Coordinates of C-alpha atoms and ligand atoms in Angstrom, one line a residue:
X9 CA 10.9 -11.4 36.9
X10 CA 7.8 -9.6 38.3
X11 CA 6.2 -7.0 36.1
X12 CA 6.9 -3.6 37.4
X13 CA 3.3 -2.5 38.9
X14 CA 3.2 1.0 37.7
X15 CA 2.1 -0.5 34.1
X16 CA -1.1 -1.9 35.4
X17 CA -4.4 -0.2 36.8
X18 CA -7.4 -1.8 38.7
X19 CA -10.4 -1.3 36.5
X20 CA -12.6 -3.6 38.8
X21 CA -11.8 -4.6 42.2
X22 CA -12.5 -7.9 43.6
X23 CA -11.3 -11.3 44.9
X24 CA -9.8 -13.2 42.5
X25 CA -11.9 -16.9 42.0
X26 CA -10.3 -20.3 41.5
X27 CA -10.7 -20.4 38.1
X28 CA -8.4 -19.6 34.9
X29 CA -6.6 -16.3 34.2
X30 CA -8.1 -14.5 31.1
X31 CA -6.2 -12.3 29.2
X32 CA -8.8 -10.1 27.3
X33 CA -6.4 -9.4 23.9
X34 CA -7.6 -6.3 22.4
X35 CA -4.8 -3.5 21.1
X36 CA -2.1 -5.6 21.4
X37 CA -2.3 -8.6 19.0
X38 CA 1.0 -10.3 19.7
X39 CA 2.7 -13.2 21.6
X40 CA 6.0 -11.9 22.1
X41 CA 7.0 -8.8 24.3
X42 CA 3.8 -8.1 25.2
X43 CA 3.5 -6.7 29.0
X44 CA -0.4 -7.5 29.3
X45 CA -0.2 -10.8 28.5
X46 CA 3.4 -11.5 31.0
X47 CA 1.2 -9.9 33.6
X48 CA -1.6 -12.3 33.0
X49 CA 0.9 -15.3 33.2
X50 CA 2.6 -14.2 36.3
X51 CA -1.0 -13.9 38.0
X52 CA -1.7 -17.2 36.5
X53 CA 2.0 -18.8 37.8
X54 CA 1.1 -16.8 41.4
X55 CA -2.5 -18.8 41.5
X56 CA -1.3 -22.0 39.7
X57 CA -4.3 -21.4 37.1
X58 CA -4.3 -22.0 33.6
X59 CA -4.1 -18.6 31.3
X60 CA -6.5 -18.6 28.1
X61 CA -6.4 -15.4 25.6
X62 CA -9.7 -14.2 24.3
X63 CA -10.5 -11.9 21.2
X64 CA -13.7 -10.2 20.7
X65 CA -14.2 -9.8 17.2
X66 CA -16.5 -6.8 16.3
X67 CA -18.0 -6.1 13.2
X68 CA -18.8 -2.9 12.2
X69 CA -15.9 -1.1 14.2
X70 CA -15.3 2.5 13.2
X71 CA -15.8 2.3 9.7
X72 CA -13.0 -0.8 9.5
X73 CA -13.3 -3.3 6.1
X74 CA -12.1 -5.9 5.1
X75 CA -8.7 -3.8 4.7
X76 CA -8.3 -3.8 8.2
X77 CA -10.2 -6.7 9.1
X78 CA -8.2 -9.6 6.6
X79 CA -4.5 -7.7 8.2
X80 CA -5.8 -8.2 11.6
X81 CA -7.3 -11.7 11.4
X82 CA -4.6 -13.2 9.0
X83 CA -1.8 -11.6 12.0
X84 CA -4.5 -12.7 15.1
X85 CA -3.9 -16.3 13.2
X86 CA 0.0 -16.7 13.9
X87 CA -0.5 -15.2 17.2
X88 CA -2.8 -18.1 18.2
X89 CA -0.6 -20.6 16.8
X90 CA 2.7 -19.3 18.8
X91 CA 0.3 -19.2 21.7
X92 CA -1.4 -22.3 21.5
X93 CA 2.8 -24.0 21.8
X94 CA 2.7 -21.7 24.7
X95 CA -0.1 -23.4 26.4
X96 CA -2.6 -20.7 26.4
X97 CA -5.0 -21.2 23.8
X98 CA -6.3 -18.1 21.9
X99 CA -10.1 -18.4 21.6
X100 CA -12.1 -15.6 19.1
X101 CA -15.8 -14.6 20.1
X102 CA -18.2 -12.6 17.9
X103 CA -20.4 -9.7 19.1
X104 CA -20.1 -6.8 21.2
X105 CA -18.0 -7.1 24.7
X106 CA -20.4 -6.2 26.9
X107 CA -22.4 -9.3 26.0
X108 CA -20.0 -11.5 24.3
X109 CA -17.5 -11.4 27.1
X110 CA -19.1 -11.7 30.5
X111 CA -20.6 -14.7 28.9
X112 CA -17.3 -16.2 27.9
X113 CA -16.2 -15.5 31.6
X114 CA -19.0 -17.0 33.3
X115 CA -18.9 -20.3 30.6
X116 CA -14.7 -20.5 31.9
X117 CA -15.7 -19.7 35.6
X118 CA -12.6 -16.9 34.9
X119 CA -10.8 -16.3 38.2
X120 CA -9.7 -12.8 37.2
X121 CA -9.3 -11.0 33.8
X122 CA -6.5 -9.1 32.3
X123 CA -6.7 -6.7 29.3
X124 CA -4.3 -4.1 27.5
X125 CA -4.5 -0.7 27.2
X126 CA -6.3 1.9 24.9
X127 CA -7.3 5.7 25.4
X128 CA -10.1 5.3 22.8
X129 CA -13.6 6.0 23.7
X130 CA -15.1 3.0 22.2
X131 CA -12.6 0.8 24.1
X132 CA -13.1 2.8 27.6
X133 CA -16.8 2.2 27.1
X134 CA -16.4 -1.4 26.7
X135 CA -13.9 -1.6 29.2
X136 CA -16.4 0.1 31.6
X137 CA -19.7 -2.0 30.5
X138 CA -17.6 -5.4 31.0
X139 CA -16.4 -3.9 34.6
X140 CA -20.2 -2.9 35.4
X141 CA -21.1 -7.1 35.3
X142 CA -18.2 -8.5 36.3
X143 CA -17.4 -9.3 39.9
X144 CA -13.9 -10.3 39.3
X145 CA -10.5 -8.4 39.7
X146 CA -10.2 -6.5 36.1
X147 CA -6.6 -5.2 35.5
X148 CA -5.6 -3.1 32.4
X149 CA -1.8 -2.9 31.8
X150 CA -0.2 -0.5 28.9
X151 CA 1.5 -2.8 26.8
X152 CA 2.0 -0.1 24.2
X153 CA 3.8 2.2 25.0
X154 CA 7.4 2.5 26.9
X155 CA 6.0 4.7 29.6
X156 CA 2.4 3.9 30.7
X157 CA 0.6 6.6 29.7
X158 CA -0.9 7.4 33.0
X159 CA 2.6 7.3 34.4
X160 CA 4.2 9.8 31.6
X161 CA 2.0 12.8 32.3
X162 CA -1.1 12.9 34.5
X163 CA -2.8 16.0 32.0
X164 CA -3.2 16.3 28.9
X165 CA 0.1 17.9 27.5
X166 CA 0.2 21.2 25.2
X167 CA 3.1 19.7 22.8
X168 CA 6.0 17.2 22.0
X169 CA 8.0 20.0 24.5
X170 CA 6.3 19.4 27.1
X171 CA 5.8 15.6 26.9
X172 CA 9.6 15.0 26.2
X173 CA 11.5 15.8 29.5
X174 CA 9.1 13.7 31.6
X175 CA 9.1 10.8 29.0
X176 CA 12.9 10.9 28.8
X177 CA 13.3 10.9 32.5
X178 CA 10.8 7.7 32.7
X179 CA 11.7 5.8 30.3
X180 CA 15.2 4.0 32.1
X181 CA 12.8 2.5 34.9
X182 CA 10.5 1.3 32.0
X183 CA 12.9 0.3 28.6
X184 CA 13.7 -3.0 30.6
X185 CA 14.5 -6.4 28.5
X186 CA 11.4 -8.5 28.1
X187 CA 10.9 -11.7 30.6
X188 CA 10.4 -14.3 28.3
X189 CA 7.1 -15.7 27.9
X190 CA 6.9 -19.4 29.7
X191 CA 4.7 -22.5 28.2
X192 CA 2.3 -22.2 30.7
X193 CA 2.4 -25.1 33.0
X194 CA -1.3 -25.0 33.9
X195 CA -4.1 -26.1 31.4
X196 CA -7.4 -26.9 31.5
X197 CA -8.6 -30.4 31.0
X198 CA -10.3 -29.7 27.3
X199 CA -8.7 -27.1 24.8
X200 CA -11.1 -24.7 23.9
X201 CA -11.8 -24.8 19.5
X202 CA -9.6 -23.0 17.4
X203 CA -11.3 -19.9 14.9
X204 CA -10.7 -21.1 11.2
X205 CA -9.5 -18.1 10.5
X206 CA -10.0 -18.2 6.6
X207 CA -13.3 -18.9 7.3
X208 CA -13.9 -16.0 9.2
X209 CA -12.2 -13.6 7.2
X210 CA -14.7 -14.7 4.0
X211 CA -17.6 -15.2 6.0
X212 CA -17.6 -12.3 8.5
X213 CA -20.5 -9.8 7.9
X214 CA -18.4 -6.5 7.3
X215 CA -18.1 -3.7 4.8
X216 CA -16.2 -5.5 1.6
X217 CA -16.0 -2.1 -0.4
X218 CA -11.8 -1.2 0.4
X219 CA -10.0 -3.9 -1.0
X220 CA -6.9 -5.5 0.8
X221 CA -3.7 -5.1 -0.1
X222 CA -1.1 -7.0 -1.1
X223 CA 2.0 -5.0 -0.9
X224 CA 2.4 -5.7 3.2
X225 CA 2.0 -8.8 5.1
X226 CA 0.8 -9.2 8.4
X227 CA 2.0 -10.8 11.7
X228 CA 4.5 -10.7 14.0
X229 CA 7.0 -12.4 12.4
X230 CA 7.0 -10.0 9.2
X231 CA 7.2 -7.0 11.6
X232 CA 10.0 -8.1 12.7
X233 CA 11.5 -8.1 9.1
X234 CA 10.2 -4.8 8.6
X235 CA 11.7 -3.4 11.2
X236 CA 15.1 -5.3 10.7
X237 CA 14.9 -4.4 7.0
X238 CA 14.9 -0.8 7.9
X239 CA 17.6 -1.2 10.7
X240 CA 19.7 -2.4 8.0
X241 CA 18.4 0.3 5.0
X242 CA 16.6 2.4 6.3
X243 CA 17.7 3.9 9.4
X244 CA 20.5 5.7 8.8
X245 CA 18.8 7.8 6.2
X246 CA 16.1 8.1 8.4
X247 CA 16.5 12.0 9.3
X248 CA 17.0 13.3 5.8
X249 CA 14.6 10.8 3.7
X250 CA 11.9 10.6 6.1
X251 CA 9.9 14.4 4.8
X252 CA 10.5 13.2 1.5
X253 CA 7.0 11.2 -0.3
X254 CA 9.5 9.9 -3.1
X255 CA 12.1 8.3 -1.3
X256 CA 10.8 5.3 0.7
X257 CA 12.5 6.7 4.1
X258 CA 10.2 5.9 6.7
X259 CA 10.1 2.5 8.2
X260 CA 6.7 1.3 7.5
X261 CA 6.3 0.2 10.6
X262 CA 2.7 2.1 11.5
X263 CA 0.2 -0.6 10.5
X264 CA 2.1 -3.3 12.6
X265 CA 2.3 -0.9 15.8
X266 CA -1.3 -0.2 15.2
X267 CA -2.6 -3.6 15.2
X268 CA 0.3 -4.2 18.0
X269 CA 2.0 -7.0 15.6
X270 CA 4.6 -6.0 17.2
X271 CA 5.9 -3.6 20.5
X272 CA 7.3 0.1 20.3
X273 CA 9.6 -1.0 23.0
X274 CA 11.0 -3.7 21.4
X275 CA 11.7 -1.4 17.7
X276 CA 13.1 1.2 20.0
X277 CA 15.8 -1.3 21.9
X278 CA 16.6 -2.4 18.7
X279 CA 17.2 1.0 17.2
X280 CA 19.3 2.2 20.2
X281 CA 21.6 -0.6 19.5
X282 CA 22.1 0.3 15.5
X283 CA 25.3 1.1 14.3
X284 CA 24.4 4.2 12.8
X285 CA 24.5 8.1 13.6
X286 CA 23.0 9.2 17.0
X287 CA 21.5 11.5 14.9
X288 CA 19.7 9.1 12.8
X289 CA 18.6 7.4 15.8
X290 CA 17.1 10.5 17.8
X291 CA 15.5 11.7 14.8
X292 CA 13.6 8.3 14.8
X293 CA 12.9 7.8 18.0
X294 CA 11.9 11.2 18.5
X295 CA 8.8 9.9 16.9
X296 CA 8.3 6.5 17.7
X297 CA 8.7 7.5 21.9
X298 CA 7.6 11.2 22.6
X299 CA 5.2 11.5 18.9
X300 CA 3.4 8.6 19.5
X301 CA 3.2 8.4 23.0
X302 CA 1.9 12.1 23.1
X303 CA -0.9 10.7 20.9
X304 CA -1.7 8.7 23.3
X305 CA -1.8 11.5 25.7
X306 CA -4.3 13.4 23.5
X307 CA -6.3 10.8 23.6
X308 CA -6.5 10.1 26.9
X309 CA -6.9 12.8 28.6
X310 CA -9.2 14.9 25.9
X311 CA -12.2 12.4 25.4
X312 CA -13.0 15.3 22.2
X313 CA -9.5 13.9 20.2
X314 CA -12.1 13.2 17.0
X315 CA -13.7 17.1 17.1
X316 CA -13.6 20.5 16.8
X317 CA -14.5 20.6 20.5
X318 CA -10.8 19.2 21.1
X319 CA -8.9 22.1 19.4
X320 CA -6.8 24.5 22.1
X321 CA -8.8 27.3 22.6
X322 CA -6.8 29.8 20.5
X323 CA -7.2 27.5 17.4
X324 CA -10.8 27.3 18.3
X325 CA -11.0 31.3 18.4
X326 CA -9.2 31.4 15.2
X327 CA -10.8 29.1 12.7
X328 CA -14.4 30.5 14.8
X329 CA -13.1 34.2 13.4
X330 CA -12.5 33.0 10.0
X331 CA -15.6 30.4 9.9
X332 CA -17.2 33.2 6.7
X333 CA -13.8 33.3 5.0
X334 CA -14.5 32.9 1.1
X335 CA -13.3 29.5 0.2
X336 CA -11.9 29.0 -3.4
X337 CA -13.0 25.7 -3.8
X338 CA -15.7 22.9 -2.0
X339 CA -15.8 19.5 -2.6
X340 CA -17.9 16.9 -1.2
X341 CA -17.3 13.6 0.7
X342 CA -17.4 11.9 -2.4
X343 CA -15.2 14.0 -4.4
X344 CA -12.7 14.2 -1.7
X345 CA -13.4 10.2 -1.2
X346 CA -12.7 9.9 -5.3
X347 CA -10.0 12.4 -5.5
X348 CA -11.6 15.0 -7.7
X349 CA -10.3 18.1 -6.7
X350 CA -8.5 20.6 -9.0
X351 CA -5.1 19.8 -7.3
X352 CA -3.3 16.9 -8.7
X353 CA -0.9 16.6 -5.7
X354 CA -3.7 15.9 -3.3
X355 CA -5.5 13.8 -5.8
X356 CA -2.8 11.6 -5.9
X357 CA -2.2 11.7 -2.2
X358 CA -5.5 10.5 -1.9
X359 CA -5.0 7.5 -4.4
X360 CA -2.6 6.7 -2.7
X361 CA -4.3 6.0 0.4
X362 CA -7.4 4.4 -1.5
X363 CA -4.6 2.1 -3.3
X364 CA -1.9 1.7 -0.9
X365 CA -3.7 1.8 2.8
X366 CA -0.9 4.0 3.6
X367 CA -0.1 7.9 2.4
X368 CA 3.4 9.3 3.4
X369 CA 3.5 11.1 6.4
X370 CA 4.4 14.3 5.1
X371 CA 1.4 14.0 2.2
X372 CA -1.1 13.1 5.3
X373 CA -0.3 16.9 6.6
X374 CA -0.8 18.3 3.4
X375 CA -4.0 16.0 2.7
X376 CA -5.5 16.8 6.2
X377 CA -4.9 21.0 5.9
X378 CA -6.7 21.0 2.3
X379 CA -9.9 19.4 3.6
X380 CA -9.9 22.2 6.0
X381 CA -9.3 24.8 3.3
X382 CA -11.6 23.5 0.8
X383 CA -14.7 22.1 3.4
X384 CA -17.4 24.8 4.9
X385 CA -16.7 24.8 8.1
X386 CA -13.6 23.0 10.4
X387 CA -16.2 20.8 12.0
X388 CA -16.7 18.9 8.6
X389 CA -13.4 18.9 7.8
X390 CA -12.4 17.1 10.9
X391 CA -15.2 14.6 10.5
X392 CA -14.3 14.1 6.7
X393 CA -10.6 13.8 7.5
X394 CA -11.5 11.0 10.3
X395 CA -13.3 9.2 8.2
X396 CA -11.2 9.1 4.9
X397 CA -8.5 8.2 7.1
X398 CA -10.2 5.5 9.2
X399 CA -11.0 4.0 6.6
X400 CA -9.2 3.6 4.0
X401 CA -5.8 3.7 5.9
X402 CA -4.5 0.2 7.1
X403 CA -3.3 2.2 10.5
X404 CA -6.2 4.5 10.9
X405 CA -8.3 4.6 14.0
X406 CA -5.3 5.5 15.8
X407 CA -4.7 8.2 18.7
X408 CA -1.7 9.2 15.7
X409 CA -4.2 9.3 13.5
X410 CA -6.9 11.5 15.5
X411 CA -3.5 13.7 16.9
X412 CA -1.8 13.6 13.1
X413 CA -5.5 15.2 11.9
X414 CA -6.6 17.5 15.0
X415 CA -2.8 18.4 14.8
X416 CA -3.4 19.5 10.8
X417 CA -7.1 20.9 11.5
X418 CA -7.0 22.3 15.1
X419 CA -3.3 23.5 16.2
X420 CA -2.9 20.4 18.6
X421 CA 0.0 20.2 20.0
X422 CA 1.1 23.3 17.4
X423 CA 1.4 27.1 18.3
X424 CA -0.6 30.0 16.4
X425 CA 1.7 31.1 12.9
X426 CA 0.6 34.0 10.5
X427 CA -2.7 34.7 9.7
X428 CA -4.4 33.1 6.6
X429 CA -7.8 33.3 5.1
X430 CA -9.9 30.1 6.5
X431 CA -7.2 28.5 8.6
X432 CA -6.7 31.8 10.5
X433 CA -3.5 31.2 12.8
X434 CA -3.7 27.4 12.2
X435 CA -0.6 26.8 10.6
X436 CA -0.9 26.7 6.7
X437 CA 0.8 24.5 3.7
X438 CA 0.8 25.1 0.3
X439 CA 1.2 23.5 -3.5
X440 CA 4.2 25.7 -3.7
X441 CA 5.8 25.3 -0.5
X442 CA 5.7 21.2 -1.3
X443 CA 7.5 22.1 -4.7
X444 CA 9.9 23.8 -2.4
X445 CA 10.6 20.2 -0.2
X446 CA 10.6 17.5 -2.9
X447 CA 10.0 16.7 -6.7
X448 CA 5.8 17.1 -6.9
X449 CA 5.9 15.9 -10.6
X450 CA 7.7 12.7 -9.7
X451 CA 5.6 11.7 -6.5
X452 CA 2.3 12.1 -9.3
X453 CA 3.6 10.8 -11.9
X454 CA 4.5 7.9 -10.1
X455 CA 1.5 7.5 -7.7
X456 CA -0.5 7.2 -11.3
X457 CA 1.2 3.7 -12.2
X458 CA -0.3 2.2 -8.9
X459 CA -3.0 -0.2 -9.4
X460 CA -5.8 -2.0 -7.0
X461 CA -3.2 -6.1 -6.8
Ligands
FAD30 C1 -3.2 14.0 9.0 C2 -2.4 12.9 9.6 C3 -2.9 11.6 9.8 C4 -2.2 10.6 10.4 N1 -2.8 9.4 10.6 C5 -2.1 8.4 11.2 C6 -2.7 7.2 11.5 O1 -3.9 7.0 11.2 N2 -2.0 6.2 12.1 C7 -0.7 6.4 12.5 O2 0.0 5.5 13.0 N3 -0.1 7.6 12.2 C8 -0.7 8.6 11.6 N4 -0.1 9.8 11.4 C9 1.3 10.0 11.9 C10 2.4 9.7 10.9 O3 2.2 10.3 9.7 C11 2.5 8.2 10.7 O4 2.7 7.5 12.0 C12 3.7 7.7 9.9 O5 3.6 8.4 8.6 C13 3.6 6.2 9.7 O6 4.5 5.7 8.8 P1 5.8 4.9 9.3 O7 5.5 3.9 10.3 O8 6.6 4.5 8.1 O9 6.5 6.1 10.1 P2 8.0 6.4 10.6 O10 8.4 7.7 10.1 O11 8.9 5.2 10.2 O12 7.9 6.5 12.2 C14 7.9 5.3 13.0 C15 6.7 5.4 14.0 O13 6.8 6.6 14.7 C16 5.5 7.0 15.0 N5 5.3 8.3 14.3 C17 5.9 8.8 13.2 N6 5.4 10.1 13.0 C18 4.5 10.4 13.9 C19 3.7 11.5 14.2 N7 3.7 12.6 13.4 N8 2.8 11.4 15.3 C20 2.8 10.3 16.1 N9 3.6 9.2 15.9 C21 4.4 9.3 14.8 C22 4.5 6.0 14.4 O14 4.2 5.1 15.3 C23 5.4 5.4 13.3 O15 5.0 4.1 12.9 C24 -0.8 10.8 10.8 C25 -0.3 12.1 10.6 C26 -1.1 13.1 10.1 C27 -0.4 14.5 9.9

């Protein structure tokens, strides 16, 4: 089955040499249903070449730890043992692409490379640097979400409204079953060495300060239990549990699709084929699809997704108008970082991340709107936001998580409400109007029993 070619783009031109396929693994960290790395193989069947998967590891990558860096390795480890039965051995280098894997190209005499795809700046930079040196072809194929992001919308989009009827009308040609992934019948003559992964995760040179957790395992195979876990629990409570921080009625699934542990398009078959209410289903995928894809969006086509600069131009007006507002209260990174503020809800949404490496969804809203309230000016709020969230949340440093914020902060992808002091028409929540949606006392009482495992 050939790939269908609208999923790929030509970063580099060139002709392709006699040497190996390279499959560049970067956002998406999986063996299984993973359209970058079929695309890599069917170049590789085409040429008769072997296929090896490479990994650059970076330290020191947008305020990660060893949070995020112990989930990623420990998953990256299965993934190079399904692989290595596949015939494509999963190699990991250390250092910064640009160096690291030209290098690595040159040292496999690469015939062409293959990588997935990721609006980020940091990844378009390396992306570019590694094109700039290279003189092989250089494909990047969207392996994360249903519609290629280039092929959904060709401008940035103003809302979920706008996204949805061209996402809806795409997605038949691309929510197609997976070809299965072949052992590879081409090899070199000497396996490249396996990372001891263990090793690396207690060795590696990286901020040690934000523990890991223990309540969620990583790896493809447990996000597949996760997600079939929720099929069978989860799912068809989805649309009334899901707003509600004490009920656990959200799938869990956001730290395996950010570390691509598993595929959007495969939850999202799955979920179209539950037995349960077509309400229940829309109301899910309704976020998995046009949400997170219009994240995506965001980030592509606005390179400003992590800054003021970003907002729409009537929330920039806005909070500019009410930049001298009188603001009841100011805390500083640290206070916000330690959760001492005078309101006990967002303390304990913040303990939660620090704990957890995961707030509820409808907490992150009310988390991101009070750093705006209670920071000087929108511009720190954003940047404080960013940060918290990169780094203490195990799916932060996500185009949901730079949307999710610039969405609480800026009015992305929102419209202009009633006028309030410091958010001007930025839309506003409140302590009271969470006492309206769910039991406070409960989600704080019980957030205090949670403890570092
Ligand atoms: C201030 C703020 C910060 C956020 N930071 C992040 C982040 O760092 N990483 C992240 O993945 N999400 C982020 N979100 C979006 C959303 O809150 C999370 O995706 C969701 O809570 C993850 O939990 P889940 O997988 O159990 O979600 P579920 O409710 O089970 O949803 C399933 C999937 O749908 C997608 N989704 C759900 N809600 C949204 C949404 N509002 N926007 C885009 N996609 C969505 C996610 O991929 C999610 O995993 C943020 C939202 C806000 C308001």
């Amino acid at each position: 089955m050939k790939i269908n070619i609208k999923r790929v783009r030509i970063l580099q031109d060139g002709v392709a040499k006699r040497g190996p396929v390279v499959y560049w693994m970067s956002r998406d960290q999986r063996a299984d249903d993973n359209w970058a790395l079929l695309y890599a193989q069917e170049i590789a069947l085409n040429a008769k070449v072997p296929l090896l998967v490479v990994f650059c590891l970076v330290p020191d990558f947008l305020n990660a730890t060893i949070r995020h860096y112990g989930f990623m390795l420990k998953g990256l480890e299965e993934t190079m043992q399904t692989l290595s039965k596949k015939k494509m051995p999963l190699t990991i280098i250390l250092g910064q692409p640009n160096k690291a894997l030209p290098q690595y190209l040159e040292s496999r005499k690469a015939g062409s490379l293959v990588t997935d795809f990721d609006p980020l700046r940091i990844k378009r930079i390396w992306k570019a640097e590694v094109a700039s040196v290279i003189s092989i072809p250089f494909y990047e194929v969207d392996a994360h979400n249903i519609v290629p992001c280039w092929h959904g919308s060709s401008k940035q989009e103003y809302g979920a409204y706008t996204i949805r009827p061209k996402i809806l009308k795409a997605l038949p040609e691309f929510l197609t079953p997976f070809p299965k992934l072949r052992i590879h019948p081409f090899r070199l003559s000497s396996q490249p060495p396996t990372a001891n992964i263990n090793k690396l995760v207690t060795t590696l040179c990286i901020d040690r300060s934000v523990k890991e957790v223990g309540w969620i395992h990583p790896g493809e195979k447990q996000a597949i239990k996760v997600l079939r876990r929720f099929l069978r629990h989860g799912l068809a409570a989805y649309a009334e549990a899901r707003n509600d921080p004490n009920r656990s009625g959200q799938s869990g699934l956001s730290p395996y699709l950010h570390f691509g542990q598993i595929s959007a398009q495969r939850i999202a078959t799955e979920v179209m084929d539950a037995k349960v209410s077509k309400q229940a289903k829309d109301t899910f995928l309704e976020e998995l699809i046009v949400r997170r894809e219009l994240s995506d969006n965001y980030c592509f086509y606005n390179s400003c997704y992590d800054s003021f600069e970003g907002f729409p131009s009537w929330a920039k007006k806005t909070l500019n108008e009410h930049r001298r507002d009188r603001r009841d209260y100011l805390y500083s990174l640290k206070e916000f970082e330690q959760g001492q503020t005078h309101d006990i809800l967002w303390n304990a949404a913040q303990r939660e991340l620090r704990i957890t490496g995961k707030m509820h969804g409808y907490m992150r809203m009310y988390w991101a709107k009070k750093i705006l309230e209670w920071t000087k000016t929108p511009e720190k709020a954003m940047a404080i936001a960013v940060y918290l969230n990169d780094r203490y949340s195990l799916d932060g440093r996500d185009p949901n998580g730079y949307a999710g914020i610039a969405w609480s902060i800026g009015g992305v992808h929102d419209r202009a409400w009633n006028t309030h002091a410091v958010y001007g028409k930025v839309r506003y929540m409140s302590y009271n109007g969470c006492k309206s949606k769910f039991d406070v006392q409960s989600y704080i009482d019980n957030i205090k029993g949670y403890r570092h495992a």
